[in-house]
Coordinates of C-alpha atoms in Angstrom, one line a residue:
M506 CA -0.5 -0.2 0.1
A507 CA 1.4 3.8 -0.7
Y508 CA 1.8 6.3 2.2
Q509 CA 3.0 8.8 0.1
I510 CA -0.4 11.7 1.3
E511 CA -1.5 13.0 -1.7
Y512 CA -4.9 14.1 -0.1
P513 CA -5.1 15.5 3.5
V514 CA -5.3 12.5 5.7
V515 CA -6.7 12.6 9.6
R516 CA -5.0 10.1 10.3
R517 CA -2.4 6.7 9.8
P518 CA -3.6 3.5 9.2
V519 CA -3.9 1.2 12.1
Y520 CA -2.7 -2.1 12.8
A521 CA -3.6 -5.2 15.2
S522 CA -2.5 -9.0 15.5
R523 CA -5.0 -10.3 17.6
G524 CA -7.3 -8.4 17.0
M525 CA -9.8 -5.1 15.0
V526 CA -13.1 -3.6 15.6
I527 CA -13.6 -0.8 13.2
T528 CA -17.2 1.2 13.1
G529 CA -18.6 4.4 12.9
Q530 CA -18.9 5.2 17.3
P531 CA -15.9 5.0 20.1
M532 CA -18.3 3.0 22.5
A533 CA -20.1 0.3 20.2
A534 CA -16.5 -0.9 18.6
Q535 CA -15.4 -1.2 21.9
A536 CA -18.2 -3.2 23.2
G537 CA -17.3 -5.4 19.9
L538 CA -13.4 -5.3 21.4
S539 CA -14.3 -6.5 24.8
V540 CA -16.2 -10.0 23.7
L541 CA -12.8 -10.1 21.4
Q542 CA -10.6 -10.1 24.3
A543 CA -13.3 -12.6 26.3
G544 CA -12.6 -15.6 24.1
G545 CA -14.5 -14.5 21.2
N546 CA -14.9 -14.4 18.0
A547 CA -14.9 -11.8 15.0
V548 CA -18.6 -13.0 14.6
D549 CA -18.5 -12.5 18.5
A550 CA -17.5 -9.1 18.2
A551 CA -18.7 -8.2 15.5
L552 CA -22.8 -9.5 17.0
A553 CA -21.7 -7.4 20.2
T554 CA -20.9 -4.3 18.3
A555 CA -24.1 -4.4 16.5
A556 CA -26.0 -4.4 19.2
A557 CA -24.5 -1.6 21.2
L558 CA -25.2 0.5 18.2
T559 CA -28.6 -0.2 18.5
V560 CA -28.4 1.7 21.8
V561 CA -25.7 4.6 21.5
E562 CA -26.5 5.2 17.7
P563 CA -30.6 5.4 17.1
T564 CA -30.4 8.1 14.3
A565 CA -29.3 5.2 12.3
N566 CA -30.2 1.7 13.5
G567 CA -32.4 0.5 15.7
I568 CA -34.1 -3.3 17.0
G569 CA -36.7 -2.8 14.5
G570 CA -34.7 -2.9 11.4
D571 CA -32.9 -5.2 9.3
L572 CA -29.2 -6.3 8.5
F573 CA -27.1 -7.8 5.8
A574 CA -23.4 -9.1 6.2
L575 CA -20.6 -11.1 5.0
V576 CA -19.5 -13.8 6.7
W577 CA -15.1 -14.7 5.9
A578 CA -14.6 -17.9 8.8
G579 CA -14.1 -21.2 7.4
G580 CA -12.0 -20.4 4.6
Q581 CA -14.8 -19.4 2.4
L582 CA -17.0 -16.6 2.0
H583 CA -20.5 -16.4 3.5
G584 CA -23.3 -14.1 2.9
L585 CA -26.6 -13.4 5.3
N586 CA -29.6 -11.8 3.9
A587 CA -31.4 -10.5 6.7
S588 CA -34.2 -8.4 5.4
G589 CA -38.0 -8.3 5.5
A590 CA -40.8 -8.7 4.1
A591 CA -43.8 -6.4 3.7
P592 CA -46.9 -7.7 5.7
A593 CA -49.5 -9.9 4.1
A594 CA -52.0 -6.7 4.5
L595 CA -50.0 -4.8 2.4
T596 CA -50.7 -5.7 -0.8
L597 CA -51.3 -2.4 -3.5
D598 CA -54.9 -1.8 -3.2
A599 CA -55.0 -0.9 0.7
L600 CA -52.3 1.0 0.1
Q601 CA -54.6 2.9 -3.0
Q602 CA -57.2 3.1 0.7
R603 CA -55.1 4.2 2.6
H604 CA -52.6 6.7 0.5
G605 CA -53.6 7.1 -2.8
G606 CA -51.1 5.2 -4.0
E607 CA -48.4 7.3 -2.7
M608 CA -46.1 5.2 -0.4
P609 CA -46.0 7.2 2.4
R610 CA -42.5 7.5 4.5
H611 CA -43.3 7.8 7.7
G612 CA -45.8 5.8 10.1
W613 CA -47.1 2.7 9.7
T614 CA -48.0 1.7 6.1
P615 CA -44.2 1.9 4.6
V616 CA -43.4 -0.7 7.7
T617 CA -41.9 -4.0 7.0
V618 CA -40.8 -6.8 8.9
P619 CA -38.0 -6.6 11.1
G620 CA -34.7 -9.2 10.2
G621 CA -32.1 -7.8 12.5
V622 CA -32.5 -9.7 15.4
R623 CA -32.6 -13.1 13.1
G624 CA -30.0 -12.0 11.4
W625 CA -28.5 -11.6 14.8
A626 CA -29.3 -14.9 16.0
D627 CA -29.0 -16.5 12.8
L628 CA -24.9 -15.4 12.3
H629 CA -24.2 -16.7 15.8
R630 CA -26.2 -19.5 16.0
A631 CA -23.7 -20.7 12.4
H632 CA -20.0 -18.8 13.3
G633 CA -19.7 -17.2 17.1
R634 CA -18.5 -19.0 20.2
L635 CA -19.6 -17.3 23.4
D636 CA -23.0 -17.3 24.5
F637 CA -25.4 -15.4 23.0
A638 CA -25.9 -13.0 26.1
Q639 CA -22.0 -13.0 26.4
V640 CA -22.1 -10.9 23.0
L641 CA -25.3 -8.9 24.0
A642 CA -24.1 -7.8 27.1
P643 CA -22.5 -4.5 26.6
A644 CA -25.4 -3.2 24.9
I645 CA -27.6 -3.6 27.4
G646 CA -25.3 -2.2 30.1
Y647 CA -25.4 0.9 27.7
A648 CA -28.4 1.3 27.8
R649 CA -29.7 0.5 31.1
D650 CA -26.7 2.6 32.6
G651 CA -26.0 4.7 30.4
F652 CA -23.9 6.6 27.7
P653 CA -22.5 10.4 26.5
L654 CA -24.0 10.8 23.8
S655 CA -22.0 11.9 20.2
P656 CA -22.5 14.9 19.4
A657 CA -22.5 13.4 16.0
A658 CA -25.7 11.6 17.4
S659 CA -26.9 14.7 19.0
A660 CA -27.7 16.6 15.8
G661 CA -29.0 13.9 14.3
W662 CA -31.2 13.6 16.6
A663 CA -31.8 17.2 16.8
R664 CA -32.6 17.0 13.3
T665 CA -35.6 14.2 13.2
I666 CA -37.3 16.0 16.0
Q667 CA -37.7 19.2 14.0
S668 CA -38.9 16.5 11.8
F669 CA -40.9 15.1 13.2
R670 CA -43.0 17.6 14.7
G671 CA -43.2 19.2 11.5
L672 CA -45.2 15.8 10.5
K673 CA -48.2 15.7 13.2
L674 CA -48.2 11.9 12.7
D675 CA -50.2 10.8 16.3
I676 CA -48.5 7.5 15.4
M677 CA -45.7 10.0 16.5
E678 CA -46.2 10.4 20.6
E679 CA -44.9 7.0 22.0
W680 CA -41.2 8.2 20.2
F681 CA -41.4 11.6 21.3
R682 CA -42.4 9.9 25.3
T683 CA -39.0 7.2 23.6
F684 CA -36.7 9.3 22.7
A685 CA -38.1 13.0 23.6
P686 CA -39.2 13.6 27.1
D687 CA -37.8 16.3 27.4
G688 CA -38.7 17.6 24.2
F689 CA -35.7 18.2 23.0
A690 CA -32.2 16.1 21.7
P691 CA -29.8 15.3 24.3
A692 CA -27.3 17.5 24.8
P693 CA -23.7 15.8 23.5
G694 CA -22.0 14.9 26.5
A695 CA -25.6 14.4 28.2
L696 CA -26.2 10.5 30.1
W697 CA -28.9 8.5 27.9
R698 CA -30.3 5.5 28.8
S699 CA -33.3 3.2 27.9
E700 CA -34.7 0.8 30.4
G701 CA -37.3 -0.5 28.2
H702 CA -34.2 -0.9 25.0
A703 CA -32.4 -3.0 27.5
R704 CA -35.5 -5.3 28.5
T705 CA -35.6 -6.0 25.1
L706 CA -32.2 -6.9 24.4
E707 CA -32.5 -9.2 27.4
A708 CA -36.0 -11.0 25.9
I709 CA -33.2 -11.3 22.8
A710 CA -30.5 -12.8 24.3
E711 CA -32.7 -15.0 27.0
S712 CA -34.7 -16.4 23.9
Y713 CA -32.0 -16.2 21.2
G714 CA -34.6 -13.5 19.1
E715 CA -37.3 -15.7 20.0
S716 CA -39.2 -13.6 21.4
F717 CA -39.4 -10.8 18.5
Y718 CA -40.5 -12.9 16.3
S719 CA -43.1 -15.6 18.3
G720 CA -43.3 -14.2 21.8
D721 CA -43.8 -11.6 24.0
L722 CA -42.1 -8.6 22.0
A723 CA -43.9 -9.8 18.7
A724 CA -47.0 -9.4 21.1
Q725 CA -46.1 -6.3 22.1
I726 CA -45.6 -5.2 18.2
D727 CA -49.1 -6.6 17.8
A728 CA -50.6 -5.5 19.3
H729 CA -49.9 -1.7 18.9
A730 CA -50.1 -2.4 15.6
R731 CA -53.4 -3.1 15.9
A732 CA -54.6 -0.5 18.7
T733 CA -53.2 2.1 16.3
G734 CA -54.1 0.9 11.9
G735 CA -51.0 -0.6 11.7
L736 CA -50.7 -3.7 9.4
L737 CA -48.1 -5.8 10.7
R738 CA -49.1 -8.9 12.5
A739 CA -47.7 -11.3 14.7
E740 CA -48.5 -13.7 12.4
D741 CA -45.9 -11.8 9.7
L742 CA -42.6 -11.2 12.5
A743 CA -43.2 -15.6 13.1
A744 CA -43.4 -16.3 9.1
H745 CA -40.0 -14.8 9.1
Q746 CA -36.5 -16.1 8.7
S747 CA -33.1 -14.7 7.2
E748 CA -31.0 -15.7 4.2
W749 CA -28.4 -17.9 3.9
V750 CA -26.8 -16.9 -0.2
T751 CA -24.1 -16.5 -1.7
P752 CA -22.3 -14.0 -2.6
I753 CA -22.2 -12.0 -6.2
S754 CA -18.8 -10.8 -7.1
A755 CA -16.8 -8.8 -10.2
E756 CA -13.3 -8.8 -11.0
Y757 CA -11.4 -5.5 -10.9
G758 CA -7.5 -5.3 -11.6
G759 CA -6.8 -9.0 -9.8
H760 CA -9.5 -8.9 -7.2
R761 CA -12.9 -9.7 -6.8
V762 CA -15.6 -7.5 -4.9
H763 CA -18.0 -9.5 -2.8
E764 CA -21.6 -8.0 -2.5
I765 CA -24.6 -9.4 -1.0
P766 CA -27.3 -10.2 -4.5
P767 CA -30.2 -9.2 -4.6
N768 CA -32.8 -7.4 -3.2
G769 CA -29.2 -5.2 -2.3
Q770 CA -28.5 -2.9 -4.7
G771 CA -24.2 -3.6 -4.3
I772 CA -25.2 -5.8 -7.8
A773 CA -24.4 -1.8 -9.1
A774 CA -21.5 -1.6 -7.9
L775 CA -20.0 -4.2 -10.0
I776 CA -21.8 -3.0 -13.0
A777 CA -19.7 -0.7 -12.7
L778 CA -16.6 -1.8 -11.9
N779 CA -17.0 -4.9 -15.3
I780 CA -17.7 -1.8 -16.9
L781 CA -14.1 0.5 -15.4
E782 CA -12.4 -3.1 -15.7
G783 CA -12.8 -2.9 -19.4
Q784 CA -11.4 0.7 -19.7
R785 CA -7.4 2.6 -18.7
L786 CA -8.1 4.7 -16.4
P787 CA -5.6 7.1 -15.6
D788 CA -3.0 7.4 -13.3
R789 CA -4.5 9.8 -11.2
R790 CA -6.5 9.8 -8.9
D791 CA -8.2 13.5 -9.9
D792 CA -8.0 13.0 -13.3
P793 CA -11.0 14.5 -15.3
D794 CA -10.8 11.9 -17.2
G795 CA -10.9 9.1 -15.5
L796 CA -13.9 10.4 -13.1
H797 CA -16.2 10.6 -15.5
L798 CA -15.3 7.7 -16.9
Q799 CA -16.1 6.6 -12.5
I800 CA -19.6 8.4 -12.8
E801 CA -20.9 7.6 -16.4
A802 CA -19.7 3.9 -15.2
M803 CA -21.9 4.2 -11.9
K804 CA -24.9 5.5 -14.1
R805 CA -25.3 2.7 -15.5
G806 CA -24.9 0.0 -12.6
F807 CA -27.6 2.3 -10.9
H808 CA -30.0 2.3 -14.6
D809 CA -29.8 -1.8 -14.5
A810 CA -30.3 -1.6 -10.5
H811 CA -33.7 0.1 -10.9
Q812 CA -34.9 -1.7 -13.4
Y813 CA -33.7 -4.9 -12.2
V814 CA -33.3 -5.4 -8.5
A815 CA -35.9 -6.9 -6.7
D816 CA -36.8 -9.9 -4.0
M817 CA -35.3 -13.0 -6.3
R818 CA -38.0 -15.1 -4.6
H819 CA -40.9 -13.0 -6.0
S820 CA -38.6 -12.1 -9.2
R821 CA -37.0 -13.0 -11.8
V822 CA -33.2 -11.1 -11.6
D823 CA -30.7 -12.4 -14.2
V824 CA -28.2 -11.8 -11.6
E825 CA -25.8 -13.6 -14.4
H826 CA -26.7 -11.8 -17.6
L827 CA -26.6 -8.2 -15.6
L828 CA -22.2 -9.2 -14.9
S829 CA -22.0 -10.9 -17.6
A830 CA -19.5 -9.1 -21.0
A831 CA -22.5 -9.1 -23.3
N832 CA -23.6 -6.8 -21.1
T833 CA -20.7 -5.0 -19.6
Q834 CA -19.8 -4.5 -23.6
A835 CA -23.5 -2.9 -24.7
H836 CA -22.6 -0.7 -22.1
R837 CA -19.1 0.4 -22.8
A838 CA -20.9 1.1 -25.7
R839 CA -23.2 3.6 -24.9
L840 CA -20.0 5.9 -22.9
S841 CA -18.9 9.0 -24.7
D842 CA -16.9 11.9 -23.7
T843 CA -19.9 13.9 -22.9
A844 CA -21.8 13.1 -19.2
H845 CA -25.2 11.0 -19.9
D846 CA -28.9 12.3 -18.9
P847 CA -30.1 8.9 -17.5
A848 CA -34.4 7.9 -16.9
T849 CA -33.7 6.8 -13.1
A850 CA -32.2 8.3 -10.6
P851 CA -31.3 7.3 -7.0
P852 CA -34.9 7.3 -4.4
S853 CA -34.1 9.4 -1.0
S854 CA -31.1 8.1 1.1
G855 CA -31.1 7.4 4.6
G856 CA -29.0 6.6 7.9
T857 CA -27.6 3.4 8.2
V858 CA -24.3 2.0 10.3
Y859 CA -21.7 0.1 9.1
L860 CA -19.0 -2.3 11.1
A861 CA -16.0 -4.9 10.1
T862 CA -14.3 -7.4 12.0
A863 CA -11.7 -9.4 12.3
D864 CA -10.2 -11.3 15.2
N865 CA -6.8 -13.1 15.1
E866 CA -7.5 -17.2 13.6
G867 CA -8.5 -15.9 10.1
N868 CA -12.9 -15.0 10.5
M869 CA -13.4 -11.5 8.9
V870 CA -17.1 -9.9 9.2
S871 CA -18.6 -7.5 7.3
L872 CA -21.7 -6.2 8.4
I873 CA -24.9 -3.3 8.0
Q874 CA -28.1 -3.0 9.7
S875 CA -30.5 0.1 9.2
N876 CA -33.8 1.1 10.2
Y877 CA -33.5 3.7 6.7
M878 CA -34.6 6.8 6.7
G879 CA -32.7 7.8 10.1
F880 CA -35.6 6.9 12.9
G881 CA -36.9 5.1 10.4
S882 CA -40.9 4.8 10.3
G883 CA -41.3 6.6 13.4
V884 CA -43.6 4.4 15.1
V885 CA -42.0 3.1 18.8
V886 CA -43.5 0.1 19.9
P887 CA -44.7 1.8 24.0
G888 CA -41.5 0.6 26.3
T889 CA -39.7 -1.5 25.0
G890 CA -36.9 1.3 22.7
I891 CA -38.1 -0.3 19.7
G892 CA -38.4 1.9 16.2
L893 CA -40.0 -0.1 13.0
H894 CA -37.7 1.3 10.2
N895 CA -39.3 2.4 6.8
R896 CA -37.9 0.1 4.5
G897 CA -41.0 -0.3 2.5
H898 CA -40.6 2.9 0.9
N899 CA -38.4 1.3 -1.4
F900 CA -40.4 -0.4 -3.3
N901 CA -42.1 0.3 -6.4
L902 CA -45.5 1.4 -6.7
E903 CA -45.6 0.1 -11.3
P904 CA -47.2 -3.3 -11.5
G905 CA -45.3 -5.6 -13.7
H906 CA -42.5 -4.1 -12.0
P907 CA -39.5 -6.8 -11.0
N908 CA -39.2 -4.5 -7.6
V909 CA -43.4 -4.1 -6.8
L910 CA -44.8 -4.5 -3.8
A911 CA -46.9 -7.2 -2.6
P912 CA -47.6 -9.2 0.4
G913 CA -44.5 -11.5 2.0
K914 CA -41.6 -9.5 -0.6
R915 CA -38.2 -7.9 0.2
P916 CA -38.3 -3.9 -1.5
Y917 CA -35.3 -3.3 -3.2
H918 CA -32.2 -2.7 0.0
T919 CA -29.6 -0.1 -0.2
I920 CA -28.1 -1.3 2.6
I921 CA -25.1 -3.8 0.8
P922 CA -21.6 -5.2 2.9
G923 CA -18.6 -5.4 1.0
F924 CA -15.6 -7.6 0.8
L925 CA -12.1 -7.4 -1.0
T926 CA -11.1 -11.0 -2.6
R927 CA -7.1 -11.8 -4.8
N928 CA -8.5 -13.5 -7.6
D929 CA -7.0 -16.9 -6.1
G930 CA -9.4 -16.9 -3.4
T931 CA -6.9 -15.3 -0.7
P932 CA -9.7 -12.8 1.1
V933 CA -7.7 -9.5 1.8
G934 CA -10.8 -8.0 3.9
P935 CA -14.3 -6.3 4.7
F936 CA -15.1 -3.1 3.6
G937 CA -18.4 -0.9 3.3
V938 CA -19.4 3.3 3.0
M939 CA -23.1 3.3 4.7
G940 CA -25.3 6.1 3.7
G941 CA -28.3 4.8 1.3
F942 CA -28.5 5.8 -2.6
M943 CA -24.4 6.8 -1.7
Q944 CA -23.0 3.4 -0.8
P945 CA -22.5 1.4 -4.2
Q946 CA -21.1 5.2 -5.4
G947 CA -18.6 4.8 -2.0
H948 CA -17.7 1.4 -2.6
L949 CA -17.1 2.1 -6.1
Q950 CA -14.4 4.7 -5.2
V951 CA -13.2 2.2 -2.6
V952 CA -12.2 -0.2 -4.7
L953 CA -10.7 2.3 -6.9
N954 CA -8.5 4.0 -4.5
T955 CA -7.2 0.4 -3.4
V956 CA -6.5 -1.2 -6.2
R957 CA -5.9 1.1 -9.1
Y958 CA -4.2 3.8 -7.0
G959 CA -2.3 2.1 -4.4
M960 CA -3.6 3.7 -0.7
N961 CA -4.1 2.2 2.4
P962 CA -7.4 1.4 3.9
Q963 CA -6.8 5.0 5.7
Q964 CA -6.0 7.3 2.4
A965 CA -8.8 5.4 1.0
L966 CA -11.4 6.1 3.0
D967 CA -10.3 9.6 3.0
A968 CA -9.7 11.0 -0.2
P969 CA -11.8 13.2 -1.4
R970 CA -15.9 11.9 -3.0
W971 CA -18.3 12.6 -5.5
Q972 CA -21.2 11.3 -5.6
W973 CA -23.5 11.3 -8.7
L974 CA -27.4 12.4 -8.1
S975 CA -29.8 12.5 -10.6
G976 CA -28.8 13.5 -14.8
L977 CA -26.7 15.1 -15.5
G978 CA -26.4 16.4 -11.2
V979 CA -22.9 15.6 -9.4
E980 CA -21.6 16.4 -6.1
V981 CA -18.1 16.5 -5.3
E982 CA -16.1 16.9 -1.7
A983 CA -14.4 20.5 -2.1
G984 CA -11.2 18.8 -1.3
L985 CA -11.0 17.8 -5.1
G986 CA -10.8 21.1 -6.4
A987 CA -12.6 23.8 -7.8
G988 CA -10.5 23.0 -11.2
L989 CA -11.1 19.9 -11.5
A990 CA -15.5 20.9 -10.5
R991 CA -14.7 22.6 -13.9
E992 CA -13.7 20.3 -16.0
L993 CA -16.4 18.5 -14.9
A994 CA -18.6 20.6 -16.2
H995 CA -16.8 20.7 -19.5
R996 CA -17.9 17.6 -20.4
G997 CA -21.8 17.9 -19.5
H998 CA -21.7 17.9 -15.7
R999 CA -23.7 20.0 -13.6
V1000 CA -21.2 19.9 -10.8
S1001 CA -22.2 21.4 -7.1
V1002 CA -19.4 21.4 -4.8
Q1003 CA -21.4 19.7 -1.1
L1004 CA -20.0 21.5 2.6
E1005 CA -21.8 18.9 4.0
P1006 CA -19.6 15.5 4.6
S1007 CA -22.1 12.4 5.7
A1008 CA -23.7 13.2 2.1
F1009 CA -20.5 11.7 1.0
G1010 CA -21.0 8.6 3.4
R1011 CA -19.1 6.5 6.3
G1012 CA -16.7 4.1 5.6
Q1013 CA -14.6 1.0 7.4
I1014 CA -11.5 -0.5 6.3
I1015 CA -9.7 -4.2 7.7
W1016 CA -7.6 -5.8 5.8
R1017 CA -5.7 -9.6 6.3
N1018 CA -1.6 -9.5 5.5
P1019 CA -1.8 -12.8 4.3
E1020 CA 1.4 -13.4 4.7
T1021 CA 1.8 -12.4 8.7
G1022 CA -1.9 -12.5 9.5
V1023 CA -1.3 -8.2 10.8
L1024 CA -4.5 -6.8 10.5
E1025 CA -4.5 -3.0 8.4
G1026 CA -7.6 -0.4 9.3
G1027 CA -8.7 2.7 8.5
T1028 CA -12.5 4.5 9.4
E1029 CA -14.2 7.5 8.3
S1030 CA -13.0 11.0 9.2
R1031 CA -16.5 12.3 8.1
T1032 CA -17.8 10.8 11.3
D1033 CA -16.7 9.4 14.7
G1034 CA -14.9 6.7 12.9
H1035 CA -13.3 4.5 15.8
I1036 CA -10.9 1.3 15.6
A1037 CA -10.5 -0.8 18.5
A1038 CA -7.5 -2.9 17.7
W1039 CA -5.5 -5.4 20.1

């Protein structure tokens, strides 16, 4: 990896030999490290971190959300799709009757079955080592004893309060009782406790997650839905199962980039990488011709994703064709020196948390979980700390579309964990860039920074990013420079400089040296990224 710094960096890579946990919240990372030091493996550490994140960063994820994971264990890569489906009563006709055929962002209607808790249990059952209750203990302690809120979480909390107040939805009264009992967001450094959240995590630990899907917690969710006009029922929860899947991949520069297959959008990044594998990118990362090619390739990836990505149990998604040489060549033939204005555009972005873990036995985890739009739907089950996500907002409402809303169907999903291997199958490590529809764009840029431009993990994350918005619109970070923005504009892009760093996602990386086993980590300077190493 390179060590000449081309762009300003906040820190250098961190190295460890016994274990590493990286995420966007220091206390959550420490929870994972404590489990490693207690004899757990990378999966135990990932689950401890994930559970802790539902407590310490509720502005982006929660117990009522979904989860995807890629796990390197036993010499192979395993994929877990722990996303949930639409309730049996959520049909296009029901949507028409309730909302005139428009899917709202908040309230009960966009709530799909939360799959994250089942995902925790399934990951632990397949690959964990310590007792499940021991793995969740740090999160329970944070919820019961309290923790000081970070500035980033406090700011997100305040924005949500302002937004939810403006909606004036009766169903959100419980959200305000739970998350804003004093009427305002907790200040940075203020201690926040949630006894209800702690009790819920204890019930999950004691029942191996079954309470959430067929026990007391499921009954409470069902009762609240029936009392307040929700469509989610105990039967929907009981029917939910995670799905172990074979990861999909694309080759770039002697490496393979692995993603979860649809209903996840990771295939968009793979399509873009396939297109670029056949192009000679300039030697300098900030060359305008190279950035133009990257942006155009990403548009093509999104074009296919928004046309075809759906729940493969309900719709035929020809992944083999989408990643084929024929489809790739067809996209390459449409590239030009001028920006293309596509008909499709990424929908609204949301809030997510990503984490990466590794141990000294070679196990590694790339895990991502989310409530979708920040706190999610705004629906909270009384006394439980469970805020339900609004993932159903990602369904298409056009009859005949592969991603059209249907009961028991999972929607198009934004959250995508990534994993990098060499072409010979040697694992390099987990990576991810959370942030709604920035995620495949972040994956593309991190992979190019690493493989094409030889950056170490910290450089690869700190390098200035771009983001395609829609049409000809592209946002760039100020670090790319005014001259580069002008050059992109000359190629037809409508370029704006975005000063809010969170718009460009938040990433984490762990690379493992196959000869020594030494771990090299980079974390996100655009948020409270933290590396806990041992």
